[in-house]
Amino acid sequence: MQASGATAASPAAAPPASEARGAGLRKWAIVKIGLLLLAVVFLPPYFDDRYLTTILISVVFFGILGAIYDLMVGYAGLNNFGFAGVLAIGSYASALCQLNFGTTGWEGLLIGGIAAGAIGLLTGIITLRLRGLYLGLMTFFVGETIRLTISNLPQYTRGTLGLTVAPFENIFGIDFARGADPLNYYYLLLLLGAVIMIFMHWLVRSKAGLVWRALKEDETAARTLRVRATRWKLLNFTIASFLTGVMGSFYAHNLGVLSPLPTEFGVGRTVEVLTVAYVGGRGTLWGSFFAAALLIGIQEYFRGLGAWRLVLFGVLLILVMIFVPKGLARFKRLLL
Amino acid sequence: MFLEVNDVVAGYTKEVSILNGVQFAAEEGKVTVILGPNGAGKSTLLRTVYGYLKPRRGEVRFRGELLNGRRPSEMLRHGIAYLLQGHSVFPSMSVEENLELGAWIFGKDRQARARAIEDAYDHFPRLREKRRGAAGLLSGGEQRALEIARLVMTSPKLLLLDEPSVGLMPKLVDSVYEEIARLKDRKMTVVMVDQNVKKAVAIADQVYVLKLGANSYDGPQADFLLRMDEIVKGWL
Amino acid sequence: MDWSMLADPNILTVLVLQGLVRGAMYALMGIGLSLIFGILGVVNFAHGELFMLGSYVMYLVVGIFGMPFYLGIVAAAGVVFVCGVAIERGLVEQLRRRAGRDWISDSFVLTIGLAVVLQNLAHLAFGSRQYGVAELVAGSVPVGELEISLERLAIFGLACLAVLLLWAFMKFARTGRAIRAAAQNAEAAETLGIDVRNLFTVTFGLGAAFAGVAGALLISIYPASPTVGAEPLLKSFAVVVLGGLGNVSGAIAAGLLLGVLEAFTIFIAADGWQNVLTAYLVILVLLVRPAGLFVLGGKRA
């Protein structure tokens, strides 16, 4: 990225040797990414280990959520501290429609997305005029309101008793029933993630992405360019909420039981996703997957450490904030 | 030299320097005025002297002592006072509380504090009348009086003034410059950044002109007045 | 729900009294958060964990060592003050030095990380059990036909005392006066020789100490546990937003108002709904009067 930026600025000054080296590095990076993708797709059935697959589902799931969070904070500078509330809307919308109106889990993916997108749009309309700090507080309270409302309406949501959700219906002869091979869910998630990531990857390189970054850098300057700041932010917020809702629906049918606890759909969950996004590196999208792998890897590897691993989480977040504000993506060179 | 700025480079971000090697000196007991078009780096020069900005290169010396790297809150104890651009009273505190804070560096010395406040009241009787009122409710001229009173109550040796007459009603402007000229009688050295060329030069001993963060002219008042049209042409 | 009960003066009195006691607690929780925000501009997400620290100190001093309760409160204030100073110097200040103009929104995330660390350290040290202390004061006083416990009245009185002490400190102490000055114009305060950096540290310590005092004082209602800070954090945020960000006296008024509202909500609806009401109210206020309920003229943000 940096190399290409420099050549664009001063094409004459760039020595051809380094350009060739840059291209070589780039080729290597593509090969490495290709190998990584192949491993992600083909290695899990080779090991065929339920425990490992469950962890991989977790990594990819949080990687996607982190990337969605990054779409907001890293590209448009919008911090959504009520993220888990939006996720809850997606989960509960899909689950309750399945329960009450007999929609399928597959339709639920869309239902969850639309419901969460609508909530995101609504939250955005009332919030995005506010500046940074107020935006943070407002989204925090919107998230809490969603969770508390769900928790206080047990006649519809079963509150903290937990709402049982049916799995995805079998499709194309693939078995998604409870107790079926978790690899099926893993591949479903990979497919979902691929679609979402390619979409977001395209989005941040489109005109919208350009405008978002301009707004993030300097809102007053962007405003003088007659960019309708609030509308563009609203677009970002709504898209991100829609995608979050889709993931919420997946979460509901994969997990099988929903409960409006702070660790599931409250501050605790938001903090997890936010940590993934920040540790991965703001404005990188893909960095989230490495952060999710690292954080969940630590968590699983140190199971015996109990609460120490969460201490480690917090310390990591603090260190990243102070010393490595660009996140893991800063060490991309070492990896790729 | 009393205050000396040697080849200073400074700026607000890493990429951009506002001052590009400025030379500057102020003599004890004199009024030195710094002029120049907008964006020339006049205020930045004062902010660098006062420690709000760290010089990237060069040095700032006060009575021979190196000031680089000192923080603004240490300056008054070294005898350097700074009048910020625009109003800087604490608006929801009373006049007396403002003056109490002006005497902050006297620390626990209650007597010195009381004496300094009395002096300020003697100098500006209007402030005594309104001592219990909130400073934010004073008129523009009274606020400026409070700011100057607060600034000189610890008898600093050097005063840095950043556009002292800006934003005041025209009829008050003259009284501010009179007040500044009187400070000279109190053995204080004044360095003043100003847009109001005529009025500032009228009380100045020495004049500097900055352009684009570099020296463009310096000389005594009489010389500047002779060549004023030529120097000022183009940026007024 | 029999609405005519609300016309009963006895019930009304008790509800208002209960509400005021509740409100004094909320004011005490929120005041430190408001102070820190007002001076440093930092929204401290670890506020609830500082509350938690206070309640553990109280438990150790009073529950384990058997000292009188006021010593527990003083110890909590001291310990959490020191923690606050360490947090400001060690973390917040470092972030401010490095992060440049975006440091405020980054400080959100920094304190979130801190909250996670403190919560889990408490978990490691004390486990997930709740530790309480037997009531500070026994007995109750009759109000009409009903009763209100002396314990609650003591909490109310001590909360008021703490707030009064803060007010006196800000009004009359040299440091307090300097803190107010720095809040109004930090740069001008610096030109008067006031070391604003130190004031930031002291203020963070003070705000933390108030969270600690709240945790200690309210231990009979919120027994010490790693997650005890969650609700106080929520209430503190509510109080700070309702009172106007950084407006300490607004936070006190908002606390009392919120307490009374909640007492009525619990009575009319059910326990649990008061939290929903609070959240909706905060959203409404952020929408309509972002400068808080108690600022004349409305919008300042």
PDB file of N, CA, C and O in Angstrom, chain B residues 47 50 52 71-73 76-77 82 84 88 90-93 97 100-101 104-105 107, chain C residues 171 174-175 177-178 180-182 184-185 187-197:
ATOM      1  N   ARG B  47       4.220  31.386  21.506  1.00  0.00           N
ATOM      2  CA  ARG B  47       3.861  30.086  22.108  1.00  0.00           C
ATOM      3  C   ARG B  47       5.090  29.203  22.260  1.00  0.00           C
ATOM      4  O   ARG B  47       5.170  28.388  23.180  1.00  0.00           O
ATOM      5  N   TYR B  50       7.076  30.411  25.210  1.00  0.00           N
ATOM      6  CA  TYR B  50       6.410  30.099  26.482  1.00  0.00           C
ATOM      7  C   TYR B  50       6.329  28.597  26.758  1.00  0.00           C
ATOM      8  O   TYR B  50       5.818  28.182  27.782  1.00  0.00           O
ATOM      9  N   TYR B  52       4.605  26.219  25.034  1.00  0.00           N
ATOM     10  CA  TYR B  52       3.457  25.447  24.531  1.00  0.00           C
ATOM     11  C   TYR B  52       3.892  24.561  23.367  1.00  0.00           C
ATOM     12  O   TYR B  52       3.311  23.524  23.114  1.00  0.00           O
ATOM     13  N   ARG B  71       8.059  23.756  30.782  1.00  0.00           N
ATOM     14  CA  ARG B  71       6.620  23.767  30.556  1.00  0.00           C
ATOM     15  C   ARG B  71       6.040  25.147  30.873  1.00  0.00           C
ATOM     16  O   ARG B  71       6.606  25.892  31.686  1.00  0.00           O
ATOM     17  N   PRO B  72       4.904  25.493  30.234  1.00  0.00           N
ATOM     18  CA  PRO B  72       4.312  26.819  30.431  1.00  0.00           C
ATOM     19  C   PRO B  72       4.088  27.143  31.902  1.00  0.00           C
ATOM     20  O   PRO B  72       4.281  28.283  32.316  1.00  0.00           O
ATOM     21  N   SER B  73       3.703  26.120  32.689  1.00  0.00           N
ATOM     22  CA  SER B  73       3.372  26.429  34.082  1.00  0.00           C
ATOM     23  C   SER B  73       4.602  26.807  34.907  1.00  0.00           C
ATOM     24  O   SER B  73       4.471  27.271  36.032  1.00  0.00           O
ATOM     25  N   LEU B  76       6.014  31.551  34.755  1.00  0.00           N
ATOM     26  CA  LEU B  76       5.746  32.708  35.594  1.00  0.00           C
ATOM     27  C   LEU B  76       6.731  32.756  36.765  1.00  0.00           C
ATOM     28  O   LEU B  76       7.164  33.830  37.184  1.00  0.00           O
ATOM     29  N   ARG B  77       7.095  31.587  37.278  1.00  0.00           N
ATOM     30  CA  ARG B  77       8.069  31.550  38.373  1.00  0.00           C
ATOM     31  C   ARG B  77       9.433  32.040  37.915  1.00  0.00           C
ATOM     32  O   ARG B  77      10.249  32.479  38.718  1.00  0.00           O
ATOM     33  N   TYR B  82       2.395  35.742  30.308  1.00  0.00           N
ATOM     34  CA  TYR B  82       1.891  35.581  28.948  1.00  0.00           C
ATOM     35  C   TYR B  82       0.415  35.958  28.908  1.00  0.00           C
ATOM     36  O   TYR B  82      -0.400  35.382  29.632  1.00  0.00           O
ATOM     37  N   LEU B  84      -2.770  35.639  26.884  1.00  0.00           N
ATOM     38  CA  LEU B  84      -3.289  34.844  25.770  1.00  0.00           C
ATOM     39  C   LEU B  84      -4.125  35.700  24.838  1.00  0.00           C
ATOM     40  O   LEU B  84      -4.693  36.720  25.238  1.00  0.00           O
ATOM     41  N   SER B  88      -9.360  35.597  28.581  1.00  0.00           N
ATOM     42  CA  SER B  88      -8.873  34.444  29.327  1.00  0.00           C
ATOM     43  C   SER B  88      -9.206  34.518  30.814  1.00  0.00           C
ATOM     44  O   SER B  88      -8.583  33.864  31.616  1.00  0.00           O
ATOM     45  N   PHE B  90     -11.501  33.561  34.071  1.00  0.00           N
ATOM     46  CA  PHE B  90     -12.306  32.381  34.385  1.00  0.00           C
ATOM     47  C   PHE B  90     -13.731  32.880  34.605  1.00  0.00           C
ATOM     48  O   PHE B  90     -14.049  33.447  35.660  1.00  0.00           O
ATOM     49  N   PRO B  91     -14.608  32.711  33.614  1.00  0.00           N
ATOM     50  CA  PRO B  91     -15.859  33.471  33.576  1.00  0.00           C
ATOM     51  C   PRO B  91     -16.814  33.196  34.741  1.00  0.00           C
ATOM     52  O   PRO B  91     -17.474  34.117  35.210  1.00  0.00           O
ATOM     53  N   SER B  92     -16.881  31.959  35.232  1.00  0.00           N
ATOM     54  CA  SER B  92     -17.876  31.733  36.279  1.00  0.00           C
ATOM     55  C   SER B  92     -17.282  31.858  37.671  1.00  0.00           C
ATOM     56  O   SER B  92     -17.913  31.511  38.663  1.00  0.00           O
ATOM     57  N   MET B  93     -16.048  32.389  37.754  1.00  0.00           N
ATOM     58  CA  MET B  93     -15.492  32.664  39.073  1.00  0.00           C
ATOM     59  C   MET B  93     -15.532  34.175  39.310  1.00  0.00           C
ATOM     60  O   MET B  93     -15.550  34.957  38.359  1.00  0.00           O
ATOM     61  N   GLU B  97     -11.719  35.824  43.029  1.00  0.00           N
ATOM     62  CA  GLU B  97     -11.156  34.484  42.829  1.00  0.00           C
ATOM     63  C   GLU B  97     -10.162  34.482  41.672  1.00  0.00           C
ATOM     64  O   GLU B  97      -9.123  33.830  41.723  1.00  0.00           O
ATOM     65  N   GLU B 100      -7.060  35.897  43.037  1.00  0.00           N
ATOM     66  CA  GLU B 100      -6.429  34.903  43.914  1.00  0.00           C
ATOM     67  C   GLU B 100      -5.585  33.939  43.082  1.00  0.00           C
ATOM     68  O   GLU B 100      -4.466  33.578  43.443  1.00  0.00           O
ATOM     69  N   LEU B 101      -6.167  33.530  41.932  1.00  0.00           N
ATOM     70  CA  LEU B 101      -5.446  32.589  41.076  1.00  0.00           C
ATOM     71  C   LEU B 101      -4.253  33.269  40.405  1.00  0.00           C
ATOM     72  O   LEU B 101      -3.233  32.631  40.153  1.00  0.00           O
ATOM     73  N   TRP B 104      -1.264  32.825  42.353  1.00  0.00           N
ATOM     74  CA  TRP B 104      -1.048  31.397  42.647  1.00  0.00           C
ATOM     75  C   TRP B 104       0.384  31.087  43.055  1.00  0.00           C
ATOM     76  O   TRP B 104       0.629  30.322  43.978  1.00  0.00           O
ATOM     77  N   ILE B 105       1.368  31.707  42.337  1.00  0.00           N
ATOM     78  CA  ILE B 105       2.754  31.281  42.584  1.00  0.00           C
ATOM     79  C   ILE B 105       3.286  31.767  43.934  1.00  0.00           C
ATOM     80  O   ILE B 105       4.353  31.346  44.346  1.00  0.00           O
ATOM     81  N   GLY B 107       1.972  30.810  46.475  1.00  0.00           N
ATOM     82  CA  GLY B 107       1.766  29.611  47.286  1.00  0.00           C
ATOM     83  C   GLY B 107       1.022  29.909  48.568  1.00  0.00           C
ATOM     84  O   GLY B 107       0.008  30.589  48.562  1.00  0.00           O
TER      85      GLY B 107
ATOM     86  N   LYS C 171     -14.826  25.098  46.491  1.00  0.00           N
ATOM     87  CA  LYS C 171     -15.098  26.510  46.704  1.00  0.00           C
ATOM     88  C   LYS C 171     -13.952  27.195  47.443  1.00  0.00           C
ATOM     89  O   LYS C 171     -13.525  28.284  47.088  1.00  0.00           O
ATOM     90  N   ARG C 174      -7.420  25.917  47.885  1.00  0.00           N
ATOM     91  CA  ARG C 174      -6.643  26.448  46.771  1.00  0.00           C
ATOM     92  C   ARG C 174      -6.669  25.490  45.583  1.00  0.00           C
ATOM     93  O   ARG C 174      -6.899  25.898  44.442  1.00  0.00           O
ATOM     94  N   THR C 175      -6.441  24.214  45.876  1.00  0.00           N
ATOM     95  CA  THR C 175      -6.422  23.231  44.793  1.00  0.00           C
ATOM     96  C   THR C 175      -7.786  23.138  44.122  1.00  0.00           C
ATOM     97  O   THR C 175      -7.894  23.058  42.893  1.00  0.00           O
ATOM     98  N   ARG C 177     -10.016  25.426  43.881  1.00  0.00           N
ATOM     99  CA  ARG C 177     -10.217  26.618  43.057  1.00  0.00           C
ATOM    100  C   ARG C 177      -9.447  26.482  41.746  1.00  0.00           C
ATOM    101  O   ARG C 177      -9.955  26.800  40.670  1.00  0.00           O
ATOM    102  N   ALA C 178      -8.232  25.962  41.841  1.00  0.00           N
ATOM    103  CA  ALA C 178      -7.424  25.793  40.632  1.00  0.00           C
ATOM    104  C   ALA C 178      -8.082  24.782  39.690  1.00  0.00           C
ATOM    105  O   ALA C 178      -8.055  24.939  38.471  1.00  0.00           O
ATOM    106  N   ARG C 180     -11.283  24.247  39.353  1.00  0.00           N
ATOM    107  CA  ARG C 180     -12.380  24.937  38.656  1.00  0.00           C
ATOM    108  C   ARG C 180     -11.837  25.830  37.555  1.00  0.00           C
ATOM    109  O   ARG C 180     -12.391  25.912  36.459  1.00  0.00           O
ATOM    110  N   ALA C 181     -10.728  26.514  37.866  1.00  0.00           N
ATOM    111  CA  ALA C 181     -10.139  27.397  36.856  1.00  0.00           C
ATOM    112  C   ALA C 181      -9.701  26.597  35.632  1.00  0.00           C
ATOM    113  O   ALA C 181      -9.991  26.979  34.493  1.00  0.00           O
ATOM    114  N   ALA C 182      -9.043  25.477  35.872  1.00  0.00           N
ATOM    115  CA  ALA C 182      -8.551  24.668  34.760  1.00  0.00           C
ATOM    116  C   ALA C 182      -9.707  24.142  33.919  1.00  0.00           C
ATOM    117  O   ALA C 182      -9.592  23.990  32.708  1.00  0.00           O
ATOM    118  N   GLN C 184     -12.403  25.722  33.326  1.00  0.00           N
ATOM    119  CA  GLN C 184     -12.936  26.801  32.502  1.00  0.00           C
ATOM    120  C   GLN C 184     -11.969  27.222  31.411  1.00  0.00           C
ATOM    121  O   GLN C 184     -12.384  27.580  30.311  1.00  0.00           O
ATOM    122  N   ASN C 185     -10.681  27.210  31.716  1.00  0.00           N
ATOM    123  CA  ASN C 185      -9.691  27.616  30.717  1.00  0.00           C
ATOM    124  C   ASN C 185      -8.318  27.099  31.141  1.00  0.00           C
ATOM    125  O   ASN C 185      -7.590  27.768  31.868  1.00  0.00           O
ATOM    126  N   GLU C 187      -5.572  26.611  29.521  1.00  0.00           N
ATOM    127  CA  GLU C 187      -4.398  27.334  29.043  1.00  0.00           C
ATOM    128  C   GLU C 187      -4.134  28.573  29.905  1.00  0.00           C
ATOM    129  O   GLU C 187      -2.998  28.850  30.278  1.00  0.00           O
ATOM    130  N   ALA C 188      -5.211  29.287  30.222  1.00  0.00           N
ATOM    131  CA  ALA C 188      -5.051  30.476  31.063  1.00  0.00           C
ATOM    132  C   ALA C 188      -4.529  30.081  32.441  1.00  0.00           C
ATOM    133  O   ALA C 188      -3.692  30.778  33.019  1.00  0.00           O
ATOM    134  N   ALA C 189      -5.003  28.968  32.964  1.00  0.00           N
ATOM    135  CA  ALA C 189      -4.529  28.512  34.271  1.00  0.00           C
ATOM    136  C   ALA C 189      -3.024  28.263  34.217  1.00  0.00           C
ATOM    137  O   ALA C 189      -2.294  28.610  35.139  1.00  0.00           O
ATOM    138  N   GLU C 190      -2.569  27.696  33.115  1.00  0.00           N
ATOM    139  CA  GLU C 190      -1.129  27.432  32.988  1.00  0.00           C
ATOM    140  C   GLU C 190      -0.317  28.719  32.996  1.00  0.00           C
ATOM    141  O   GLU C 190       0.758  28.772  33.582  1.00  0.00           O
ATOM    142  N   THR C 191      -0.854  29.772  32.347  1.00  0.00           N
ATOM    143  CA  THR C 191      -0.078  31.019  32.308  1.00  0.00           C
ATOM    144  C   THR C 191       0.032  31.648  33.692  1.00  0.00           C
ATOM    145  O   THR C 191       0.847  32.525  33.903  1.00  0.00           O
ATOM    146  N   LEU C 192      -0.801  31.205  34.626  1.00  0.00           N
ATOM    147  CA  LEU C 192      -0.711  31.745  35.985  1.00  0.00           C
ATOM    148  C   LEU C 192       0.205  30.892  36.854  1.00  0.00           C
ATOM    149  O   LEU C 192       0.289  31.087  38.058  1.00  0.00           O
ATOM    150  N   GLY C 193       0.861  29.922  36.232  1.00  0.00           N
ATOM    151  CA  GLY C 193       1.796  29.096  36.986  1.00  0.00           C
ATOM    152  C   GLY C 193       1.176  27.855  37.599  1.00  0.00           C
ATOM    153  O   GLY C 193       1.791  27.197  38.428  1.00  0.00           O
ATOM    154  N   ILE C 194      -0.068  27.550  37.190  1.00  0.00           N
ATOM    155  CA  ILE C 194      -0.732  26.369  37.741  1.00  0.00           C
ATOM    156  C   ILE C 194      -0.355  25.160  36.890  1.00  0.00           C
ATOM    157  O   ILE C 194      -0.509  25.186  35.671  1.00  0.00           O
ATOM    158  N   ASP C 195       0.143  24.117  37.518  1.00  0.00           N
ATOM    159  CA  ASP C 195       0.541  22.929  36.782  1.00  0.00           C
ATOM    160  C   ASP C 195      -0.699  22.087  36.499  1.00  0.00           C
ATOM    161  O   ASP C 195      -1.141  21.295  37.318  1.00  0.00           O
ATOM    162  N   VAL C 196      -1.262  22.288  35.308  1.00  0.00           N
ATOM    163  CA  VAL C 196      -2.528  21.636  34.989  1.00  0.00           C
ATOM    164  C   VAL C 196      -2.391  20.126  34.953  1.00  0.00           C
ATOM    165  O   VAL C 196      -3.311  19.390  35.289  1.00  0.00           O
ATOM    166  N   ARG C 197      -1.203  19.664  34.574  1.00  0.00           N
ATOM    167  CA  ARG C 197      -1.002  18.209  34.501  1.00  0.00           C
ATOM    168  C   ARG C 197      -1.211  17.570  35.877  1.00  0.00           C
ATOM    169  O   ARG C 197      -1.850  16.539  36.011  1.00  0.00           O
TER     170      ARG C 197
END
